[in-house]
Short mmCIF file of C-alpha atoms in Angstrom, two decimals:
data_model
loop_
_atom_site.label_atom_id
_atom_site.label_comp_id
_atom_site.label_asym_id
_atom_site.label_seq_id
_atom_site.Cartn_x
_atom_site.Cartn_y
_atom_site.Cartn_z
CA UNK A 8 22.74 2.24 12.93
CA UNK A 9 26.35 0.69 13.50
CA UNK A 10 28.16 -0.40 10.29
CA UNK A 11 29.38 -4.16 11.11
CA UNK A 12 30.61 -5.11 7.62
CA UNK A 13 30.94 -4.32 4.03
CA UNK A 14 31.63 -6.58 0.88
CA UNK A 15 31.12 -5.46 -2.75
CA UNK A 16 28.91 -7.30 -4.87
CA UNK A 17 28.28 -6.89 -8.68
CA UNK A 18 29.35 -3.41 -8.30
CA UNK A 19 26.82 -2.53 -5.37
CA UNK A 20 27.44 -3.05 -1.75
CA UNK A 21 25.94 -5.35 0.96
CA UNK A 22 26.44 -3.83 4.33
CA UNK A 23 25.55 -5.40 7.46
CA UNK A 24 24.21 -3.27 10.57
CA UNK A 25 23.11 -3.44 14.19
CA UNK A 26 21.04 -1.18 16.19
CA UNK A 27 19.37 -1.30 19.65
CA UNK A 28 15.51 -2.07 19.14
CA UNK A 29 13.28 -0.35 21.91
CA UNK A 30 10.78 -2.96 20.60
CA UNK A 31 12.92 -6.17 20.51
CA UNK A 32 14.51 -4.97 23.93
CA UNK A 33 18.08 -6.20 22.75
CA UNK A 34 20.78 -5.39 19.51
CA UNK A 35 19.22 -6.48 16.34
CA UNK A 36 21.12 -6.93 12.99
CA UNK A 37 20.17 -6.39 9.44
CA UNK A 38 21.69 -6.35 6.34
CA UNK A 39 21.17 -4.07 3.24
CA UNK A 40 21.96 -4.26 -0.41
CA UNK A 41 22.68 -0.94 -2.36
CA UNK A 42 22.68 -1.02 -5.85
CA UNK A 43 25.41 0.63 -8.08
CA UNK A 44 25.35 4.46 -7.36
CA UNK A 45 23.53 3.90 -4.29
CA UNK A 46 25.35 5.30 -1.30
CA UNK A 47 24.51 5.73 2.41
CA UNK A 48 22.94 8.97 3.11
CA UNK A 49 22.03 10.93 6.30
CA UNK A 50 19.94 13.86 6.62
CA UNK A 51 16.97 14.97 4.39
CA UNK A 52 16.93 13.35 0.93
CA UNK A 53 14.99 14.76 -1.81
CA UNK A 54 12.34 11.78 -3.49
CA UNK A 55 14.39 11.60 -6.80
CA UNK A 56 17.13 10.21 -4.71
CA UNK A 57 15.32 7.34 -2.96
CA UNK A 58 15.22 3.82 -4.61
CA UNK A 59 12.71 1.18 -4.57
CA UNK A 60 13.22 -1.46 -2.12
CA UNK A 61 12.06 -5.41 -1.57
CA UNK A 62 11.83 -6.12 2.26
CA UNK A 63 13.25 -10.00 2.36
CA UNK A 64 11.77 -12.12 5.33
CA UNK A 65 13.29 -15.03 6.19
CA UNK A 66 12.49 -18.51 7.37
CA UNK A 67 12.99 -20.60 10.78
CA UNK A 68 16.57 -20.86 12.00
CA UNK A 69 17.33 -18.26 9.38
CA UNK A 70 19.35 -14.85 10.43
CA UNK A 71 19.67 -12.22 7.90
CA UNK A 72 22.95 -14.04 6.58
CA UNK A 73 21.14 -16.70 4.75
CA UNK A 74 19.54 -14.60 1.99
CA UNK A 75 22.71 -12.80 1.55
CA UNK A 76 24.70 -15.56 0.81
CA UNK A 77 22.70 -18.09 -0.46
CA UNK A 78 20.20 -16.27 -2.47
CA UNK A 79 22.31 -14.98 -5.19
CA UNK A 80 20.20 -11.69 -5.66
CA UNK A 81 22.18 -9.24 -5.67
CA UNK A 82 23.19 -9.08 -9.82
CA UNK A 83 19.30 -8.58 -10.27
CA UNK A 84 19.04 -6.21 -7.71
CA UNK A 85 22.05 -4.35 -9.61
CA UNK A 86 20.64 -4.64 -12.93
CA UNK A 87 17.18 -3.09 -11.70
CA UNK A 88 18.65 -0.25 -9.30
CA UNK A 89 16.56 -1.85 -6.39
CA UNK A 90 17.64 -1.75 -2.55
CA UNK A 91 17.30 -5.11 -0.63
CA UNK A 92 16.26 -5.26 3.30
CA UNK A 93 16.90 -8.06 5.24
CA UNK A 94 16.04 -8.00 8.79
CA UNK A 95 16.99 -10.95 11.25
CA UNK A 96 14.00 -13.37 12.25
CA UNK A 97 13.44 -12.65 15.84
CA UNK A 98 15.32 -10.89 18.76
CA UNK A 99 18.27 -12.67 20.14
CA UNK A 100 20.05 -13.15 23.59
CA UNK A 101 17.05 -12.32 25.78
CA UNK A 102 17.39 -14.85 28.15
CA UNK A 103 14.32 -16.08 27.94
CA UNK A 104 13.34 -19.92 29.37
CA UNK A 105 13.46 -22.09 26.47
CA UNK A 106 14.38 -19.31 23.93
CA UNK A 107 17.04 -21.99 22.22
CA UNK A 108 15.19 -25.26 22.84
CA UNK A 109 13.23 -25.77 19.53
CA UNK A 110 13.96 -24.47 16.04
CA UNK A 111 10.53 -23.38 15.43
CA UNK A 112 9.67 -21.46 18.63
CA UNK A 113 12.07 -18.49 20.27
CA UNK A 114 15.36 -17.48 18.82
CA UNK A 115 15.36 -17.97 14.98
CA UNK A 116 11.44 -18.50 15.04
CA UNK A 117 9.51 -14.89 15.75
CA UNK A 118 6.89 -15.80 13.25
CA UNK A 119 6.43 -12.28 12.59
CA UNK A 120 3.62 -11.42 15.38
CA UNK A 121 3.45 -9.27 18.14
CA UNK A 122 3.73 -11.66 21.40
CA UNK A 123 0.87 -11.10 23.73
CA UNK A 124 2.03 -14.03 26.32
CA UNK A 125 4.29 -14.10 29.12
CA UNK A 126 7.54 -14.33 28.61
CA UNK A 127 7.62 -13.88 24.90
CA UNK A 128 5.42 -10.32 24.79
CA UNK A 129 8.95 -8.75 26.37
CA UNK A 130 10.84 -8.54 22.88
CA UNK A 131 9.24 -10.53 20.79
CA UNK A 132 7.31 -7.90 18.89
CA UNK A 133 8.28 -8.79 15.11
CA UNK A 134 5.61 -7.33 13.22
CA UNK A 135 5.77 -4.01 14.80
CA UNK A 136 9.79 -4.00 14.76
CA UNK A 137 9.67 -4.78 11.23
CA UNK A 138 6.86 -2.47 10.17
CA UNK A 139 7.38 0.64 12.39
CA UNK A 140 10.93 0.43 13.84
CA UNK A 141 13.08 -0.91 11.20
CA UNK A 142 11.40 0.40 8.23
CA UNK A 143 11.30 3.78 10.05
CA UNK A 144 15.00 3.59 10.77
CA UNK A 145 16.47 2.31 7.13
CA UNK A 146 14.22 5.02 5.42
CA UNK A 147 15.92 7.83 7.68
CA UNK A 148 19.52 6.50 7.20
CA UNK A 149 19.60 5.10 3.68
CA UNK A 150 18.21 6.30 0.20
CA UNK A 151 14.80 3.77 0.46
CA UNK A 152 11.74 4.75 -0.80
CA UNK A 153 8.84 3.86 1.37
CA UNK A 154 6.39 4.69 -1.27
CA UNK A 155 7.87 1.77 -3.50
CA UNK A 156 8.50 -0.91 -1.19
CA UNK A 157 7.51 -4.52 -1.67
CA UNK A 158 7.80 -7.47 0.71
CA UNK A 159 9.00 -11.41 -0.15
CA UNK A 160 9.67 -14.27 2.20
CA UNK A 161 10.46 -17.67 2.53
CA UNK A 162 8.58 -20.48 4.42
CA UNK A 163 7.75 -18.77 7.98
CA UNK A 164 9.00 -15.43 5.96
CA UNK A 165 6.47 -16.12 3.17
CA UNK A 166 4.01 -16.15 6.03
CA UNK A 167 5.27 -12.89 7.20
CA UNK A 168 5.43 -11.42 3.95
CA UNK A 169 1.58 -12.17 3.20
CA UNK A 170 0.31 -11.05 6.71
CA UNK A 171 2.24 -7.67 6.47
CA UNK A 172 0.90 -6.95 3.10
CA UNK A 173 -2.71 -8.24 4.06
CA UNK A 174 -2.71 -6.18 7.34
CA UNK A 175 -0.61 -3.17 5.91
CA UNK A 176 -1.56 -2.40 2.14
CA UNK A 177 -0.64 1.22 3.02
CA UNK A 178 2.95 0.45 3.08
CA UNK A 179 3.49 -2.59 0.93
CA UNK A 180 2.63 -2.21 -2.76
CA UNK A 181 3.84 -5.72 -3.78
CA UNK A 182 4.28 -9.40 -2.35
CA UNK A 183 5.22 -12.59 -3.02
CA UNK A 184 6.26 -15.67 -1.22
CA UNK A 185 8.11 -18.85 -1.65
CA UNK A 186 7.03 -21.90 -0.14
CA UNK A 187 4.99 -19.61 2.38
CA UNK A 188 3.45 -21.13 5.68
CA UNK A 189 -0.07 -20.03 4.29
CA UNK A 190 -2.39 -21.08 6.99
CA UNK A 191 -0.55 -21.42 10.50
CA UNK A 192 -3.55 -21.68 12.32
CA UNK A 193 -3.66 -25.25 10.61
CA UNK A 194 -0.29 -26.48 10.77
CA UNK A 195 2.02 -27.74 13.30
CA UNK A 196 4.41 -25.34 13.43
CA UNK A 197 1.86 -22.48 13.49
CA UNK A 198 -0.21 -24.01 15.97
CA UNK A 199 2.84 -24.30 18.55
CA UNK A 200 4.17 -20.81 17.84
CA UNK A 201 0.59 -19.03 18.22
CA UNK A 202 0.02 -20.85 21.11
CA UNK A 203 3.08 -19.97 22.75
CA UNK A 204 3.11 -16.27 21.47
CA UNK A 205 -0.79 -15.30 21.53
CA UNK A 206 -2.18 -17.59 23.77
CA UNK A 207 -5.20 -19.90 23.50
CA UNK A 208 -7.84 -17.72 21.71
CA UNK A 209 -8.02 -18.50 18.14
CA UNK A 210 -9.42 -15.11 17.45
CA UNK A 211 -6.21 -13.81 18.14
CA UNK A 212 -4.43 -16.31 15.77
CA UNK A 213 -6.43 -15.22 13.07
CA UNK A 214 -4.93 -11.87 12.92
CA UNK A 215 -1.69 -13.19 11.87
CA UNK A 216 -3.27 -15.98 9.86
CA UNK A 217 -3.17 -14.99 5.81
CA UNK A 218 -6.00 -17.59 4.79
CA UNK A 219 -8.08 -15.83 7.76
CA UNK A 220 -7.13 -12.23 7.07
CA UNK A 221 -8.75 -13.14 3.63
CA UNK A 222 -11.73 -14.37 5.08
CA UNK A 223 -12.09 -11.11 7.32
CA UNK A 224 -11.93 -8.98 4.06
CA UNK A 225 -8.28 -8.05 3.72
CA UNK A 226 -7.50 -7.67 0.17
CA UNK A 227 -3.64 -6.03 0.40
CA UNK A 228 -1.93 -4.90 -2.87
CA UNK A 229 -4.97 -7.37 -4.71
CA UNK A 230 -2.30 -9.54 -6.41
CA UNK A 231 -0.14 -12.17 -4.72
CA UNK A 232 2.86 -14.23 -6.45
CA UNK A 233 3.72 -17.86 -4.91
CA UNK A 234 6.33 -20.04 -5.47
CA UNK A 235 6.36 -23.64 -4.43
CA UNK A 236 8.52 -26.77 -5.18
CA UNK A 237 6.38 -30.10 -5.57
CA UNK A 238 9.37 -31.74 -4.11
CA UNK A 239 9.35 -30.03 -0.72
CA UNK A 240 8.95 -32.14 1.87
CA UNK A 241 6.93 -29.83 4.10
CA UNK A 242 4.56 -29.25 1.34
CA UNK A 243 3.65 -33.09 1.75
CA UNK A 244 3.62 -32.78 5.58
CA UNK A 245 0.79 -30.23 5.38
CA UNK A 246 2.74 -27.34 6.80
CA UNK A 247 2.40 -25.03 3.93
CA UNK A 248 -1.08 -25.75 2.85
CA UNK A 249 -1.34 -23.50 -0.69
CA UNK A 250 -4.72 -25.04 -1.34
CA UNK A 251 -6.16 -22.88 1.61
CA UNK A 252 -4.60 -19.79 0.33
CA UNK A 253 -5.68 -20.56 -3.20
CA UNK A 254 -9.03 -21.47 -2.31
CA UNK A 255 -9.77 -18.13 0.06
CA UNK A 256 -8.07 -15.85 -2.66
CA UNK A 257 -10.62 -17.18 -5.49
CA UNK A 258 -13.27 -16.61 -3.27
CA UNK A 259 -12.09 -12.84 -2.28
CA UNK A 260 -11.52 -12.22 -6.39
CA UNK A 261 -7.65 -11.48 -5.43
CA UNK A 262 -5.51 -12.62 -8.04
CA UNK A 263 -3.14 -15.45 -7.15
CA UNK A 264 -0.31 -16.16 -9.37
CA UNK A 265 0.78 -19.84 -8.20
CA UNK A 266 3.60 -21.61 -9.61
CA UNK A 267 4.24 -25.18 -8.91
CA UNK A 268 7.71 -25.74 -9.76
CA UNK A 269 8.82 -29.57 -10.54
CA UNK A 270 11.21 -31.09 -8.75
CA UNK A 271 12.21 -28.23 -6.60
CA UNK A 272 12.63 -28.65 -2.98
CA UNK A 273 12.37 -26.13 0.31
CA UNK A 274 15.94 -24.90 -0.01
CA UNK A 275 17.74 -21.71 -1.12
CA UNK A 276 18.85 -23.67 -4.34
CA UNK A 277 15.15 -23.40 -5.07
CA UNK A 278 14.99 -19.52 -4.17
CA UNK A 279 18.33 -18.61 -5.89
CA UNK A 280 16.67 -20.32 -9.39
CA UNK A 281 13.65 -17.70 -8.98
CA UNK A 282 14.48 -14.68 -7.25
CA UNK A 283 15.51 -12.60 -9.92
CA UNK A 284 11.87 -13.26 -11.33
CA UNK A 285 10.30 -12.30 -7.92
CA UNK A 286 12.48 -8.96 -8.07
CA UNK A 287 11.24 -8.06 -11.53
CA UNK A 288 7.60 -9.02 -10.50
CA UNK A 289 7.76 -6.55 -7.65
CA UNK A 290 9.38 -3.85 -9.38
CA UNK A 291 6.91 -3.74 -12.39
CA UNK A 292 3.94 -3.18 -9.63
CA UNK A 293 5.84 -0.67 -7.77
CA UNK A 294 6.70 1.69 -11.05
CA UNK A 295 9.69 3.34 -9.88
CA UNK A 296 11.31 5.67 -12.84
CA UNK A 297 14.46 3.93 -11.52
CA UNK A 298 13.35 0.39 -12.60
CA UNK A 299 13.48 0.32 -16.31
CA UNK A 300 15.08 -3.27 -16.42
CA UNK A 301 12.08 -4.86 -14.45
CA UNK A 302 10.20 -5.80 -17.07
CA UNK A 303 13.18 -7.95 -18.88
CA UNK A 304 13.71 -9.45 -15.18
CA UNK A 305 10.31 -10.67 -14.92
CA UNK A 306 10.02 -11.96 -18.68
CA UNK A 307 13.17 -13.97 -17.87
CA UNK A 308 10.97 -15.88 -14.63
CA UNK A 309 8.36 -16.19 -16.95
CA UNK A 310 9.95 -17.92 -19.96
CA UNK A 311 11.65 -20.83 -17.89
#
């Protein structure tokens, strides 16, 4: 890990790092928020030194910096003593033909899948990168408790959060999403990306589709929170399909806390309004001793 910059914020620090990724075959960049009293470590750490963490997965066109600068999450993370982990959304600079031609394919649009099709399979291994390489790295170098880890995301990143929680319940103890792409196999964004990254076999697509995974028996943590704005243009356009997630969760007996927020769109103004409540939602479930303010954060959202 190479430290690129540090910015003090709400008595904690945002730190930005880079590292060479074997899976993505390039230098990857990510950001971390360390709450007050939570310094970088190297070497062995006692369990009591480690803090709960929320992994945030960003949406199409984003880097790690969109969440850092626009979500306004640091104050809530400081109050609760929670680390925030914010990776990038794709490999960068692999010189793959077409990687920078579209906003919804290639750079900034990894869709959190492990690509099997040429030329994307050489580097576009975002599912394994996040769940194996990235989390192993930060747990080795920072006081992150992988026993108290939640995952959340927005849009494409909401899709990523859902599939990671469903496929790796051993790793993620809680999950939430803002305006997630709930059924990518049935929307234009997902169909374009899956065709390129995974090929034409829709059985392969089903392994990265939250609704399909639930139909196949995946349960994840057993509870999901989704925040959706009713003024979101992509909701009306059929890209998000929360009604499909609602139907499969009801059939499977998975508790889905679905909030449709009047007047809110797809932007980070929506996210910054409700991020503190989502953080509280996660920390109540993670049950870490350091999260004494988690219930207050969750209650604050519920009252809005």
